[in-house]
C-alpha positions as CSV (number, residue, x, y, z in Angstrom):
1,M,-15.0,107.9,73.6
2,S,-18.8,107.4,73.7
3,T,-18.6,105.8,77.2
4,F,-16.2,108.5,78.4
5,A,-18.6,111.2,77.2
6,G,-21.5,109.4,78.9
7,V,-19.6,109.3,82.2
8,V,-18.9,113.1,81.9
9,L,-22.6,113.7,81.2
10,F,-23.5,111.6,84.2
11,L,-21.1,113.5,86.4
12,G,-23.0,116.6,85.5
13,V,-26.3,114.9,86.5
14,L,-24.6,114.0,89.9
15,A,-23.5,117.5,90.5
16,Y,-26.9,118.9,89.8
17,A,-28.6,116.3,91.9
18,M,-26.3,117.0,94.9
19,L,-26.0,120.8,94.8
20,G,-29.2,121.8,93.0
21,G,-31.1,119.3,95.1
22,A,-30.1,121.0,98.4
23,D,-31.4,124.3,96.9
24,F,-34.8,122.9,95.9
25,G,-35.1,121.2,99.3
26,A,-34.7,124.5,101.1
27,G,-37.7,125.8,99.1
28,F,-39.7,122.8,100.4
29,W,-39.0,123.9,104.0
30,D,-39.8,127.5,103.1
31,L,-43.2,126.3,101.8
32,T,-43.9,124.2,105.0
33,A,-42.5,126.7,107.5
34,G,-45.9,127.9,108.6
35,G,-47.4,131.4,108.8
36,A,-45.6,134.7,108.5
37,E,-44.6,135.0,112.2
38,R,-43.9,131.3,112.9
39,G,-42.0,130.8,109.7
40,R,-40.1,134.0,109.8
41,R,-36.8,132.8,111.3
42,P,-36.6,129.5,109.3
43,R,-37.3,131.4,106.1
44,H,-34.7,134.0,107.0
45,L,-32.1,131.2,107.3
46,V,-33.2,129.7,104.0
47,D,-32.8,133.1,102.3
48,E,-29.3,133.8,103.8
49,S,-28.1,130.3,102.9
50,L,-29.4,130.2,99.4
51,A,-28.7,133.8,98.3
52,P,-25.0,133.3,97.3
53,V,-25.5,130.0,95.4
54,C,-29.2,129.8,94.4
55,E,-28.8,130.3,90.7
56,A,-25.1,129.3,90.4
57,N,-26.1,125.6,90.6
58,H,-28.0,125.8,87.3
59,V,-24.7,125.8,85.5
60,W,-24.7,122.0,85.9
61,L,-28.1,121.9,84.2
62,I,-26.7,123.9,81.3
63,F,-23.7,121.5,81.2
64,I,-26.0,118.5,81.1
65,L,-28.0,119.9,78.2
66,V,-25.0,120.9,76.1
67,M,-23.4,117.5,76.7
68,L,-26.6,115.7,75.8
69,W,-27.6,117.5,72.6
70,T,-24.1,117.6,71.3
71,G,-22.7,114.2,72.3
72,F,-26.0,112.2,72.1
73,P,-28.3,114.0,69.7
74,T,-30.5,111.0,69.0
75,A,-31.3,110.6,72.7
76,F,-31.7,114.3,73.2
77,A,-34.3,114.4,70.4
78,A,-36.1,111.4,71.7
79,I,-36.3,112.8,75.3
80,M,-37.4,116.3,74.2
81,T,-40.1,115.1,71.8
82,T,-41.5,112.6,74.4
83,L,-41.1,114.2,77.8
84,F,-41.8,117.8,76.7
85,V,-44.6,118.2,79.2
86,P,-42.7,117.5,82.4
87,L,-39.6,119.2,81.0
88,G,-41.6,122.3,80.2
89,L,-43.2,122.3,83.6
90,A,-39.8,121.9,85.3
91,A,-38.4,124.8,83.2
92,L,-41.4,126.9,84.2
93,G,-40.8,126.0,87.8
94,M,-37.1,127.2,87.5
95,V,-38.2,130.5,86.2
96,L,-40.9,131.0,88.8
97,R,-38.5,129.9,91.5
98,G,-35.7,132.3,90.6
99,S,-38.0,135.3,90.0
100,G,-40.0,134.6,93.2
101,F,-36.8,134.3,95.3
102,A,-35.4,137.6,93.8
103,F,-38.6,139.7,93.9
104,R,-39.7,138.7,97.4
105,K,-36.7,140.5,98.8
106,V,-37.6,143.8,97.2
107,M,-41.3,143.8,97.6
108,V,-42.5,146.1,100.4
109,R,-46.2,145.2,100.6
110,T,-47.1,142.1,102.6
111,D,-49.5,140.6,100.0
112,Q,-46.8,141.0,97.3
113,Q,-44.2,139.3,99.5
114,R,-46.6,136.4,100.1
115,V,-47.3,135.9,96.4
116,T,-43.6,136.0,95.4
117,G,-42.7,133.8,98.3
118,A,-45.4,131.3,97.5
119,A,-44.1,131.2,93.9
120,F,-40.6,130.5,95.1
121,A,-41.6,127.8,97.6
122,A,-44.2,126.0,95.4
123,S,-41.9,125.9,92.4
124,S,-39.1,124.5,94.6
125,V,-41.3,121.4,95.0
126,M,-42.7,121.4,91.5
127,T,-39.3,121.4,89.7
128,P,-37.6,118.4,91.3
129,F,-40.9,116.4,91.1
130,F,-41.1,116.8,87.3
131,L,-37.3,116.3,86.8
132,G,-37.8,113.1,88.8
133,T,-40.6,111.9,86.5
134,V,-38.3,112.6,83.6
135,A,-35.7,110.3,85.1
136,G,-38.3,107.7,85.8
137,G,-39.6,107.8,82.2
138,I,-36.1,107.4,80.8
139,A,-35.1,104.6,83.2
140,S,-38.3,102.6,82.6
141,G,-37.8,102.6,78.9
142,R,-40.8,104.8,78.0
143,V,-38.8,107.0,75.7
144,P,-38.7,105.4,72.2
145,T,-35.4,105.7,70.2
146,R,-37.1,107.7,67.5
147,G,-38.9,110.0,70.0
148,H,-42.5,111.2,69.9
149,G,-43.5,108.7,72.6
150,D,-46.8,109.0,74.5
151,P,-46.8,112.5,76.0
152,V,-48.8,111.4,79.1
153,T,-47.9,107.8,80.0
154,S,-44.2,108.4,79.4
155,W,-44.1,110.3,82.7
156,V,-47.4,109.5,84.4
157,N,-46.5,105.9,85.3
158,P,-45.5,104.1,88.5
159,T,-41.7,104.5,88.0
160,S,-41.9,108.1,87.1
161,L,-44.2,109.1,89.9
162,L,-41.9,107.2,92.3
163,G,-39.0,109.1,90.9
164,G,-40.8,112.4,91.3
165,V,-41.8,111.8,94.9
166,L,-38.3,110.5,95.8
167,A,-36.7,113.5,94.2
168,V,-38.8,115.9,96.3
169,L,-38.1,113.9,99.5
170,T,-34.4,113.5,99.0
171,C,-34.0,117.2,98.2
172,A,-36.0,118.0,101.4
173,F,-33.8,115.7,103.5
174,V,-30.5,117.0,102.1
175,A,-31.6,120.6,102.6
176,A,-32.8,119.9,106.2
177,V,-29.4,118.4,107.0
178,F,-27.6,121.4,105.4
179,L,-29.7,123.9,107.3
180,T,-29.3,122.1,110.6
181,A,-25.5,122.3,110.1
182,E,-25.9,126.0,109.0
183,A,-27.9,126.8,112.2
184,R,-25.2,125.1,114.3
185,R,-22.5,127.1,112.5
186,R,-24.5,130.3,113.4
187,D,-24.9,129.2,117.0
188,D,-28.7,129.2,116.8
189,P,-29.9,126.2,118.9
190,D,-33.6,126.9,118.3
191,L,-33.3,126.8,114.5
192,E,-31.0,123.8,114.8
193,V,-33.6,121.8,116.6
194,W,-36.3,123.0,114.2
195,F,-34.4,121.7,111.1
196,R,-33.1,118.6,112.9
197,R,-36.6,117.4,113.6
198,R,-37.5,118.0,110.0
199,A,-34.4,116.1,108.8
200,L,-35.4,113.2,110.9
201,G,-38.9,113.3,109.6
202,A,-37.8,113.5,106.0
203,A,-35.4,110.6,106.5
204,V,-38.2,108.4,107.8
205,V,-40.6,109.3,105.1
206,T,-37.9,108.9,102.4
207,G,-36.9,105.5,103.7
208,A,-40.5,104.4,103.8
209,V,-41.2,105.5,100.2
210,A,-37.9,103.9,99.0
211,L,-38.9,100.6,100.6
212,A,-42.4,100.8,99.0
213,G,-40.7,101.6,95.7
214,I,-39.0,98.2,95.7
215,G,-42.3,96.6,94.7
216,I,-43.0,99.3,92.2
217,L,-39.7,98.9,90.4
218,R,-40.0,95.1,90.4
219,A,-43.3,95.2,88.7
220,D,-42.9,98.2,86.4
221,S,-39.1,98.3,85.6
222,P,-37.8,94.8,86.1
223,R,-34.4,95.3,84.4
224,L,-33.7,98.4,86.5
225,F,-34.7,96.5,89.6
226,D,-32.5,93.5,88.8
227,E,-29.5,95.6,88.1
228,L,-29.9,97.8,91.2
229,L,-29.7,94.5,93.2
230,R,-26.6,93.4,91.3
231,R,-24.2,96.0,90.0
232,G,-25.9,98.9,91.8
233,L,-26.3,97.2,95.2
234,P,-23.0,98.5,96.8
235,L,-24.1,102.0,95.9
236,V,-27.6,101.5,97.3
237,I,-26.1,100.2,100.5
238,L,-23.6,103.2,100.6
239,S,-26.5,105.6,100.2
240,A,-28.5,104.0,103.0
241,A,-25.5,103.9,105.3
242,C,-24.6,107.6,104.7
243,G,-28.2,108.6,105.1
244,L,-28.5,106.7,108.4
245,A,-25.2,108.0,109.7
246,S,-26.2,111.6,109.0
247,V,-29.4,111.1,111.0
248,L,-27.6,109.4,113.9
249,L,-24.9,112.1,114.0
250,L,-27.2,115.1,113.6
251,R,-26.9,116.2,117.2
252,R,-23.1,116.1,117.6
253,A,-21.2,115.8,114.3
254,A,-19.3,118.7,112.7
255,P,-21.5,120.6,110.2
256,R,-19.3,119.7,107.2
257,L,-19.3,116.0,108.1
258,L,-23.1,116.1,108.2
259,Q,-23.3,117.9,104.8
260,A,-20.8,115.4,103.3
261,L,-22.8,112.4,104.5
262,A,-26.1,113.8,103.2
263,V,-24.6,114.7,99.8
264,T,-22.9,111.2,99.6
265,A,-26.3,109.5,100.3
266,V,-27.9,111.3,97.3
267,A,-24.9,110.9,95.1
268,A,-24.6,107.2,95.8
269,I,-28.3,106.5,94.9
270,V,-28.1,108.6,91.7
271,A,-24.9,106.8,90.8
272,G,-26.6,103.5,91.5
273,W,-29.2,104.4,88.9
274,G,-26.5,105.2,86.4
275,V,-24.6,101.9,87.0
276,A,-27.9,99.9,86.9
277,Q,-28.9,101.5,83.6
278,Y,-25.5,101.1,81.9
279,P,-24.8,100.5,79.0
280,Y,-28.2,101.9,78.0
281,L,-28.9,105.6,77.7
282,L,-32.6,105.2,77.1
283,G,-34.3,102.4,79.1
284,T,-33.4,99.0,77.6
285,H,-33.2,99.8,73.9
286,L,-30.7,102.6,73.1
287,T,-27.1,102.1,74.2
288,I,-24.6,104.9,74.8
289,T,-22.6,103.8,71.8
290,Q,-25.6,103.8,69.5
291,A,-26.7,107.2,70.6
292,A,-23.3,108.9,70.5
293,A,-22.3,111.5,67.9
294,P,-19.4,110.9,65.5
295,R,-16.0,110.5,67.1
296,P,-14.6,114.0,65.9
297,T,-17.6,115.6,67.6
298,L,-17.0,113.6,70.8
299,W,-13.3,114.7,70.8
300,A,-14.2,118.3,70.4
301,L,-16.9,118.1,73.0
302,T,-14.5,116.4,75.5
303,I,-12.0,119.2,75.0
304,V,-14.6,121.9,75.5
305,A,-16.1,120.2,78.5
306,A,-12.6,119.8,80.1
307,L,-11.9,123.5,79.6
308,A,-15.3,124.5,81.0
309,L,-14.8,122.3,84.1
310,V,-11.3,123.8,84.6
311,L,-12.9,127.2,84.7
312,V,-16.2,126.4,86.5
313,V,-15.2,123.9,89.3
314,P,-12.6,126.1,91.0
315,A,-15.0,129.1,90.8
316,M,-17.9,127.1,92.2
317,G,-15.6,125.7,94.9
318,L,-14.5,129.2,96.0
319,L,-18.1,130.3,96.0
320,F,-19.2,127.5,98.3
321,V,-16.2,127.9,100.6
322,L,-16.9,131.6,101.0
323,A,-20.6,130.9,101.6
324,Q,-19.8,128.3,104.2
325,R,-17.4,130.6,106.0
326,G,-20.0,133.3,106.1
327,S,-17.8,135.7,104.1
328,L,-20.7,136.6,101.7
329,E,-23.3,137.3,104.4
330,S,-22.7,141.1,104.5
331,H,-23.4,141.3,100.8
């Protein structure tokens, strides 16, 4: 039961990384689109693409939190009392991002639009960075079982900083691929070229950082490094292959194929991390079984989670299908 609950928890992490990551990455391109006139059309596409699904993806974050604090309370307490600084900053980023995205649509003065737009764009980079540092702190074993670890070095360390940078870059890459496909669907060749070039650039930079990260993980998180080259290697290869394929097919592949390849590239590398860390929930010292709640709690949580997924997954699927077909654009 504990392993099953851990798998369900990690499926929520995967969903948030894939779907929420694309949203955060769109904010990265909003931030770097340029001045008001030059960046007007890319930002307009970002707005229209994000509006139907922007906040819906946070349902996966709520799912993760409920699964973690109910199914693995020891790990939840340890993470929250150790990594409260980056988690607090990530939460602040989510609030600023949502409010900035909403308010910049209703502001009429240019200076107000710039402030709210900047809040949305900057927090879209800030949030995945701090979430990435949290993942790095957990993976590198810097969260003690009893919690109350060092509030600075637990997330300001080589593995965490690598995780934060890679989180931002992978979000940017996925979003650029999605927006390239969206521009193609809308028959806008200029925007398609604009985002395609940025997808290629993001892919190159992400690959370079990932290669440099090999040395960082080997020195700072040797167990994670070793397991990524053993159990996680097929997933790492799959991620690289899908990322490369999405780049090579950017000019001619169907939009949905491009999106599927980009999402699979992110999902595979996140899954590789999970496989490499198993059976530990925290670094190398707290296993999933040790951290799990009593069996009756896990049974109740599993039933509730299954009911929630039965309700949420079809609704989310319908939302994305309608958004991809352009059925929500008039609203």
